[in-house]
PDB file of C-alpha atoms in Angstrom:
ATOM      1  CA  ASN M   1      13.213 -90.573  76.785  1.00 74.00           C
ATOM      2  CA  ALA M   2      12.503 -92.080  73.395  1.00 80.00           C
ATOM      3  CA  GLY M   3       9.641 -94.140  74.863  1.00 92.00           C
ATOM      4  CA  VAL M   4       8.771 -97.253  72.857  1.00 96.00           C
ATOM      5  CA  THR M   5      10.553 -97.564  69.524  1.00 97.00           C
ATOM      6  CA  GLN M   6       9.859-100.051  66.749  1.00 98.00           C
ATOM      7  CA  THR M   7      11.816-100.953  63.644  1.00 97.00           C
ATOM      8  CA  PRO M   8      11.260-101.224  60.768  1.00 97.00           C
ATOM      9  CA  LYS M   9       8.320 -98.929  60.070  1.00 96.00           C
ATOM     10  CA  PHE M  10       7.349-100.862  56.974  1.00 97.00           C
ATOM     11  CA  GLN M  11       8.360-104.240  55.561  1.00 97.00           C
ATOM     12  CA  VAL M  12       7.402-106.361  52.573  1.00 97.00           C
ATOM     13  CA  LEU M  13       8.018-110.098  52.797  1.00 97.00           C
ATOM     14  CA  LYS M  14       7.436-113.028  50.519  1.00 97.00           C
ATOM     15  CA  THR M  15       5.552-116.042  51.808  1.00 98.00           C
ATOM     16  CA  GLY M  16       7.911-118.321  53.717  1.00 97.00           C
ATOM     17  CA  GLN M  17      10.487-115.666  54.566  1.00 97.00           C
ATOM     18  CA  SER M  18      11.440-114.970  58.143  1.00 96.00           C
ATOM     19  CA  MET M  19      12.041-111.697  59.880  1.00 96.00           C
ATOM     20  CA  THR M  20      12.274-110.058  63.292  1.00 98.00           C
ATOM     21  CA  LEU M  21      10.319-107.000  64.335  1.00 98.00           C
ATOM     22  CA  GLN M  22      12.299-104.999  66.853  1.00 98.00           C
ATOM     23  CA  CYS M  23      10.889-103.277  69.916  1.00 98.00           C
ATOM     24  CA  ALA M  24      12.774-101.351  72.560  1.00 98.00           C
ATOM     25  CA  GLN M  25      11.783 -99.162  75.496  1.00 96.00           C
ATOM     26  CA  ASP M  26      13.904 -96.909  77.679  1.00 95.00           C
ATOM     27  CA  MET M  27      11.464 -96.453  80.564  1.00 92.00           C
ATOM     28  CA  ASN M  28      12.618 -99.481  82.569  1.00 91.00           C
ATOM     29  CA  HIS M  29       9.201-101.076  82.166  1.00 91.00           C
ATOM     30  CA  GLU M  30       8.825-104.670  83.289  1.00 90.00           C
ATOM     31  CA  TYR M  31       5.791-105.499  81.181  1.00 90.00           C
ATOM     32  CA  MET M  32       6.003-105.581  77.388  1.00 92.00           C
ATOM     33  CA  SER M  33       3.608-106.924  74.796  1.00 93.00           C
ATOM     34  CA  TRP M  34       2.931-107.277  71.087  1.00 96.00           C
ATOM     35  CA  TYR M  35      -0.415-106.599  69.406  1.00 95.00           C
ATOM     36  CA  ARG M  36      -1.576-106.810  65.853  1.00 97.00           C
ATOM     37  CA  GLN M  37      -4.244-104.632  64.294  1.00 95.00           C
ATOM     38  CA  ASP M  38      -6.157-105.716  61.228  1.00 93.00           C
ATOM     39  CA  PRO M  39      -8.635-103.588  59.216  1.00 85.00           C
ATOM     40  CA  GLY M  40     -11.924-103.182  61.070  1.00 81.00           C
ATOM     41  CA  MET M  41     -10.534-104.982  64.085  1.00 84.00           C
ATOM     42  CA  GLY M  42      -9.291-103.926  67.446  1.00 86.00           C
ATOM     43  CA  LEU M  43      -5.804-104.722  68.648  1.00 92.00           C
ATOM     44  CA  ARG M  44      -5.254-108.366  69.498  1.00 93.00           C
ATOM     45  CA  LEU M  45      -2.565-109.582  71.881  1.00 92.00           C
ATOM     46  CA  ILE M  46       0.079-111.869  70.349  1.00 95.00           C
ATOM     47  CA  HIS M  47       2.638-112.409  73.128  1.00 95.00           C
ATOM     48  CA  TYR M  48       3.616-110.665  76.317  1.00 92.00           C
ATOM     49  CA  SER M  49       6.420-110.610  78.856  1.00 92.00           C
ATOM     50  CA  VAL M  50       6.314-109.758  82.555  1.00 88.00           C
ATOM     51  CA  GLY M  51      10.071-109.415  82.832  1.00 90.00           C
ATOM     52  CA  ALA M  52      13.400-110.500  81.384  1.00 92.00           C
ATOM     53  CA  GLY M  53      13.405-114.215  80.684  1.00 94.00           C
ATOM     54  CA  ILE M  54       9.628-114.601  81.044  1.00 92.00           C
ATOM     55  CA  THR M  55       7.197-114.693  78.128  1.00 94.00           C
ATOM     56  CA  ASP M  56       3.718-116.032  77.536  1.00 92.00           C
ATOM     57  CA  GLN M  57       1.141-116.355  74.783  1.00 93.00           C
ATOM     58  CA  GLY M  58      -1.712-113.992  74.145  1.00 91.00           C
ATOM     59  CA  GLU M  59      -4.848-114.378  72.068  1.00 89.00           C
ATOM     60  CA  VAL M  60      -3.220-114.965  68.638  1.00 94.00           C
ATOM     61  CA  PRO M  61       0.279-116.450  69.159  1.00 96.00           C
ATOM     62  CA  ASN M  62       0.449-118.920  66.260  1.00 96.00           C
ATOM     63  CA  GLY M  63       3.231-118.195  63.771  1.00 96.00           C
ATOM     64  CA  TYR M  64       5.119-115.888  66.140  1.00 97.00           C
ATOM     65  CA  ASN M  65       7.971-116.350  68.598  1.00 97.00           C
ATOM     66  CA  VAL M  66       9.300-113.960  71.216  1.00 97.00           C
ATOM     67  CA  SER M  67      12.131-113.786  73.699  1.00 96.00           C
ATOM     68  CA  ARG M  68      13.084-111.287  76.400  1.00 96.00           C
ATOM     69  CA  SER M  69      16.775-111.384  77.206  1.00 96.00           C
ATOM     70  CA  THR M  70      16.893-107.799  78.527  1.00 96.00           C
ATOM     71  CA  THR M  71      14.395-105.447  80.161  1.00 95.00           C
ATOM     72  CA  GLU M  72      14.683-103.035  77.242  1.00 96.00           C
ATOM     73  CA  ASP M  73      14.123-105.286  74.221  1.00 97.00           C
ATOM     74  CA  PHE M  74      11.261-107.527  73.150  1.00 98.00           C
ATOM     75  CA  PRO M  75      11.663-108.753  69.541  1.00 98.00           C
ATOM     76  CA  LEU M  76       8.894-110.548  67.659  1.00 98.00           C
ATOM     77  CA  ARG M  77       9.936-113.243  65.188  1.00 98.00           C
ATOM     78  CA  LEU M  78       8.019-114.522  62.212  1.00 96.00           C
ATOM     79  CA  LEU M  79       9.614-117.863  61.320  1.00 92.00           C
ATOM     80  CA  SER M  80       7.780-118.461  58.035  1.00 96.00           C
ATOM     81  CA  ALA M  81       5.650-115.521  56.970  1.00 96.00           C
ATOM     82  CA  ALA M  82       2.143-116.098  55.617  1.00 97.00           C
ATOM     83  CA  PRO M  83      -0.242-113.648  53.891  1.00 97.00           C
ATOM     84  CA  SER M  84      -2.512-113.918  56.951  1.00 96.00           C
ATOM     85  CA  GLN M  85       0.213-112.152  58.919  1.00 97.00           C
ATOM     86  CA  THR M  86      -0.186-108.998  56.856  1.00 97.00           C
ATOM     87  CA  SER M  87      -1.066-106.477  59.548  1.00 97.00           C
ATOM     88  CA  VAL M  88       0.130-103.540  61.594  1.00 97.00           C
ATOM     89  CA  TYR M  89       2.103-104.619  64.640  1.00 98.00           C
ATOM     90  CA  PHE M  90       2.290-102.582  67.819  1.00 97.00           C
ATOM     91  CA  CYS M  91       4.615-103.083  70.733  1.00 97.00           C
ATOM     92  CA  ALA M  92       3.592-101.755  74.144  1.00 94.00           C
ATOM     93  CA  SER M  93       5.094-101.498  77.609  1.00 92.00           C
ATOM     94  CA  SER M  94       4.015-100.574  81.122  1.00 87.00           C
ATOM     95  CA  TYR M  95       5.527-100.331  84.597  1.00 82.00           C
ATOM     96  CA  SER M  96       3.893-103.131  86.426  1.00 71.00           C
ATOM     97  CA  LEU M  97       3.192-106.806  86.048  1.00 56.00           C
ATOM     98  CA  ALA M  98      -0.550-106.108  85.952  1.00 56.00           C
ATOM     99  CA  GLY M  99      -0.454-104.842  82.404  1.00 50.00           C
ATOM    100  CA  GLY M 100      -4.098-104.019  82.419  1.00 54.00           C
ATOM    101  CA  LYS M 101      -4.132-101.612  85.343  1.00 61.00           C
ATOM    102  CA  GLU M 102      -1.148 -99.610  84.349  1.00 70.00           C
ATOM    103  CA  THR M 103      -1.140 -97.300  81.378  1.00 79.00           C
ATOM    104  CA  GLN M 104       0.411 -99.059  78.416  1.00 85.00           C
ATOM    105  CA  TYR M 105       2.634 -96.999  76.162  1.00 90.00           C
ATOM    106  CA  PHE M 106       2.551 -97.992  72.516  1.00 94.00           C
ATOM    107  CA  GLY M 107       5.184 -97.735  69.840  1.00 96.00           C
ATOM    108  CA  PRO M 108       4.431 -96.204  66.421  1.00 96.00           C
ATOM    109  CA  GLY M 109       3.859 -99.587  64.780  1.00 97.00           C
ATOM    110  CA  THR M 110       5.355-101.724  62.022  1.00 98.00           C
ATOM    111  CA  ARG M 111       3.315-102.186  58.862  1.00 97.00           C
ATOM    112  CA  LEU M 112       3.948-105.647  57.415  1.00 97.00           C
ATOM    113  CA  LEU M 113       2.859-106.852  53.994  1.00 97.00           C
ATOM    114  CA  VAL M 114       3.297-110.542  53.147  1.00 97.00           C
ATOM    115  CA  LEU M 115       2.965-111.396  49.462  1.00 97.00           C
TER     116      LEU M 115
ATOM    117  CA  ASP I   1     -16.757-113.945  70.454  1.00 73.00           C
ATOM    118  CA  GLN I   2     -16.148-110.254  70.968  1.00 84.00           C
ATOM    119  CA  GLN I   3     -15.823-109.377  74.628  1.00 92.00           C
ATOM    120  CA  VAL I   4     -15.533-105.625  74.056  1.00 95.00           C
ATOM    121  CA  LYS I   5     -17.880-104.082  71.530  1.00 96.00           C
ATOM    122  CA  GLN I   6     -17.936-100.655  69.971  1.00 96.00           C
ATOM    123  CA  ASN I   7     -20.999-100.753  67.785  1.00 92.00           C
ATOM    124  CA  SER I   8     -20.493 -97.426  66.043  1.00 95.00           C
ATOM    125  CA  PRO I   9     -17.683 -97.625  63.475  1.00 94.00           C
ATOM    126  CA  SER I  10     -17.853 -93.869  62.993  1.00 96.00           C
ATOM    127  CA  LEU I  11     -19.350 -90.767  64.574  1.00 97.00           C
ATOM    128  CA  SER I  12     -19.551 -87.249  63.219  1.00 98.00           C
ATOM    129  CA  VAL I  13     -19.923 -84.307  65.643  1.00 98.00           C
ATOM    130  CA  GLN I  14     -19.841 -80.557  65.180  1.00 98.00           C
ATOM    131  CA  GLU I  15     -17.001 -78.629  66.740  1.00 98.00           C
ATOM    132  CA  GLY I  16     -17.946 -77.324  70.166  1.00 98.00           C
ATOM    133  CA  ARG I  17     -20.619 -79.941  70.797  1.00 98.00           C
ATOM    134  CA  ILE I  18     -20.437 -83.044  72.960  1.00 98.00           C
ATOM    135  CA  SER I  19     -19.045 -86.286  71.552  1.00 98.00           C
ATOM    136  CA  ILE I  20     -20.301 -89.493  73.166  1.00 98.00           C
ATOM    137  CA  LEU I  21     -18.547 -92.738  72.344  1.00 98.00           C
ATOM    138  CA  ASN I  22     -20.041 -95.982  73.618  1.00 98.00           C
ATOM    139  CA  CYS I  23     -18.601 -99.335  74.565  1.00 98.00           C
ATOM    140  CA  ASP I  24     -20.194-102.555  75.814  1.00 98.00           C
ATOM    141  CA  TYR I  25     -18.516-105.565  77.333  1.00 97.00           C
ATOM    142  CA  THR I  26     -19.569-109.110  78.078  1.00 96.00           C
ATOM    143  CA  ASN I  27     -16.870-110.423  80.431  1.00 92.00           C
ATOM    144  CA  SER I  28     -17.973-109.801  84.027  1.00 92.00           C
ATOM    145  CA  MET I  29     -14.366-110.363  85.167  1.00 90.00           C
ATOM    146  CA  PHE I  30     -13.241-107.092  83.595  1.00 91.00           C
ATOM    147  CA  ASP I  31     -12.472-104.609  86.356  1.00 88.00           C
ATOM    148  CA  TYR I  32     -10.463-101.907  84.629  1.00 90.00           C
ATOM    149  CA  PHE I  33     -11.344 -99.980  81.515  1.00 92.00           C
ATOM    150  CA  LEU I  34      -9.334 -97.645  79.338  1.00 92.00           C
ATOM    151  CA  TRP I  35      -9.821 -95.419  76.336  1.00 95.00           C
ATOM    152  CA  TYR I  36      -7.069 -94.999  73.784  1.00 95.00           C
ATOM    153  CA  LYS I  37      -6.899 -92.473  70.975  1.00 96.00           C
ATOM    154  CA  LYS I  38      -5.175 -93.269  67.710  1.00 95.00           C
ATOM    155  CA  TYR I  39      -4.146 -91.035  64.840  1.00 96.00           C
ATOM    156  CA  PRO I  40      -3.268 -92.529  61.429  1.00 92.00           C
ATOM    157  CA  ALA I  41       0.233 -94.027  61.205  1.00 89.00           C
ATOM    158  CA  GLU I  42       0.770 -93.642  64.957  1.00 93.00           C
ATOM    159  CA  GLY I  43       0.455 -95.944  67.926  1.00 95.00           C
ATOM    160  CA  PRO I  44      -2.494 -95.662  70.316  1.00 95.00           C
ATOM    161  CA  THR I  45      -2.091 -93.149  73.124  1.00 94.00           C
ATOM    162  CA  PHE I  46      -3.714 -93.472  76.515  1.00 91.00           C
ATOM    163  CA  LEU I  47      -6.588 -91.077  77.147  1.00 95.00           C
ATOM    164  CA  ILE I  48      -8.425 -91.962  80.336  1.00 94.00           C
ATOM    165  CA  SER I  49      -9.239 -94.978  82.482  1.00 91.00           C
ATOM    166  CA  ILE I  50     -11.699 -96.090  85.133  1.00 93.00           C
ATOM    167  CA  SER I  51     -11.699 -98.771  87.760  1.00 90.00           C
ATOM    168  CA  SER I  52     -14.801-100.869  88.334  1.00 91.00           C
ATOM    169  CA  ILE I  53     -15.114 -99.455  91.855  1.00 92.00           C
ATOM    170  CA  LYS I  54     -15.984 -96.068  90.342  1.00 94.00           C
ATOM    171  CA  ASP I  55     -18.773 -94.960  88.059  1.00 95.00           C
ATOM    172  CA  LYS I  56     -17.176 -91.770  86.754  1.00 97.00           C
ATOM    173  CA  ASN I  57     -13.749 -90.367  86.075  1.00 96.00           C
ATOM    174  CA  GLU I  58     -12.940 -86.925  84.709  1.00 97.00           C
ATOM    175  CA  ASP I  59      -9.843 -85.473  83.141  1.00 95.00           C
ATOM    176  CA  GLY I  60     -10.303 -82.048  81.635  1.00 97.00           C
ATOM    177  CA  ARG I  61     -12.627 -82.275  78.641  1.00 98.00           C
ATOM    178  CA  PHE I  62     -12.825 -86.062  78.919  1.00 98.00           C
ATOM    179  CA  THR I  63     -15.168 -87.993  81.190  1.00 98.00           C
ATOM    180  CA  VAL I  64     -15.690 -91.730  81.284  1.00 98.00           C
ATOM    181  CA  PHE I  65     -18.853 -93.213  82.774  1.00 98.00           C
ATOM    182  CA  LEU I  66     -19.168 -96.836  83.823  1.00 98.00           C
ATOM    183  CA  ASN I  67     -22.478 -98.679  84.308  1.00 97.00           C
ATOM    184  CA  LYS I  68     -21.492-102.070  85.676  1.00 96.00           C
ATOM    185  CA  SER I  69     -24.986-103.502  85.802  1.00 96.00           C
ATOM    186  CA  ALA I  70     -25.441-102.768  82.107  1.00 97.00           C
ATOM    187  CA  LYS I  71     -21.817-103.663  81.278  1.00 97.00           C
ATOM    188  CA  HIS I  72     -21.576-100.368  79.467  1.00 98.00           C
ATOM    189  CA  LEU I  73     -19.158 -97.471  79.452  1.00 97.00           C
ATOM    190  CA  SER I  74     -19.079 -94.230  77.571  1.00 98.00           C
ATOM    191  CA  LEU I  75     -16.561 -91.503  76.845  1.00 98.00           C
ATOM    192  CA  HIS I  76     -17.779 -87.915  76.770  1.00 98.00           C
ATOM    193  CA  ILE I  77     -15.713 -85.180  75.148  1.00 98.00           C
ATOM    194  CA  VAL I  78     -16.878 -81.647  75.875  1.00 98.00           C
ATOM    195  CA  PRO I  79     -16.389 -79.421  73.977  1.00 98.00           C
ATOM    196  CA  SER I  80     -15.252 -81.331  70.910  1.00 98.00           C
ATOM    197  CA  GLN I  81     -12.291 -79.859  69.063  1.00 97.00           C
ATOM    198  CA  PRO I  82     -10.849 -80.547  65.583  1.00 96.00           C
ATOM    199  CA  GLY I  83      -7.811 -82.269  67.130  1.00 96.00           C
ATOM    200  CA  ASP I  84     -10.143 -84.832  68.656  1.00 98.00           C
ATOM    201  CA  SER I  85     -10.709 -86.358  65.220  1.00 98.00           C
ATOM    202  CA  ALA I  86      -9.164 -89.814  65.579  1.00 97.00           C
ATOM    203  CA  VAL I  87     -10.043 -93.455  66.158  1.00 96.00           C
ATOM    204  CA  TYR I  88     -10.990 -94.200  69.763  1.00 97.00           C
ATOM    205  CA  PHE I  89     -10.498 -97.665  71.188  1.00 96.00           C
ATOM    206  CA  CYS I  90     -12.195 -98.959  74.285  1.00 96.00           C
ATOM    207  CA  ALA I  91     -10.112-101.549  76.161  1.00 92.00           C
ATOM    208  CA  ALA I  92     -10.657-103.713  79.213  1.00 91.00           C
ATOM    209  CA  SER I  93      -8.650-105.843  81.574  1.00 87.00           C
ATOM    210  CA  ASP I  94      -9.482-108.334  84.296  1.00 82.00           C
ATOM    211  CA  GLY I  95      -6.452-107.037  86.139  1.00 66.00           C
ATOM    212  CA  GLY I  96      -5.784-110.382  87.718  1.00 58.00           C
ATOM    213  CA  GLY I  97      -2.759-111.099  85.651  1.00 55.00           C
ATOM    214  CA  ALA I  98      -0.645-109.876  82.797  1.00 58.00           C
ATOM    215  CA  ASP I  99      -2.962-110.941  80.019  1.00 66.00           C
ATOM    216  CA  GLY I 100      -2.898-107.550  78.400  1.00 77.00           C
ATOM    217  CA  LEU I 101      -5.851-105.596  77.207  1.00 85.00           C
ATOM    218  CA  THR I 102      -8.925-106.677  75.263  1.00 89.00           C
ATOM    219  CA  PHE I 103      -9.780-104.022  72.690  1.00 92.00           C
ATOM    220  CA  GLY I 104     -12.928-103.065  70.865  1.00 95.00           C
ATOM    221  CA  LYS I 105     -12.832-102.457  67.114  1.00 95.00           C
ATOM    222  CA  GLY I 106     -12.705 -98.704  67.507  1.00 96.00           C
ATOM    223  CA  THR I 107     -14.894 -95.724  66.638  1.00 97.00           C
ATOM    224  CA  HIS I 108     -13.707 -93.152  64.124  1.00 96.00           C
ATOM    225  CA  LEU I 109     -14.663 -89.737  65.508  1.00 98.00           C
ATOM    226  CA  ILE I 110     -14.871 -86.918  62.990  1.00 98.00           C
ATOM    227  CA  ILE I 111     -15.182 -83.375  64.300  1.00 98.00           C
ATOM    228  CA  GLN I 112     -16.710 -81.091  61.716  1.00 96.00           C
ATOM    229  CA  PRO I 113     -16.056 -77.322  61.747  1.00 91.00           C
TER     230      PRO I 113
END
C-alpha cells in the first residue's frame, strides 16, 4: 500500500493563478480531508468528505473547492491563489465516517508558495 | 479562539529521562483525543489516542493521561530516545460527526544526548 499520496511536493504560484493539489489513497477509506499548516499554528481543517459525492466545509474553506468523484481521490482546487494561501497542505484519510475517532493517516504534504 | 492549547512551543529533555508534553482544551464536547508526531518535511503520524471514558492509555513507552475535570491531557514518553525528537501535536474531536480534528499548535520536543 502506498497509503496517502500527494502531488506536487512543492509549488510556486503567482497571485491569481489557479491550481489543483492532488490527493489519493489506496486504503479504501471513506473519510478524507484537507488541512493547512501555517508557521506556529496547528493544522486547520479546510474541507472534508465522508464518501464519494459528499463534501463539506471545515474551519477555513474560503478560497478552496473540493470534489470527490471516486473513493480514492480528493483534489483541492485553488481558483485564484492569494499570498494568504501560502502554507503547507496535508491530505488525510480514515476508515470511518467519524473522522475523529478513527486514526487519520496523513500524506507527506504539499508546500505552496504564492507570490 | 483556540480550543486546543499546547502552551509550550518547545521542550528539551535528556536522553533516557521522561518527556511530559501537556495539552489543554476548552470545548467540553470533545470526547476523543489523539497525539500525532511530525518530523520535518513529513506528514503527521498517529502516536496514541484516548477516549473520554478512560483516564489513561499506554502503548509501549508512550502513555497518555486525561483529566476531564481539568480539561487537560498529557503525553509521557519514558525513556526518551533521540528518535523522539519531533513536533508533537495534540488533537481532539467531538466524535459526533465528521468534522475532523482540532489541533493544538504543537510542541517541539528535543532529546539531548
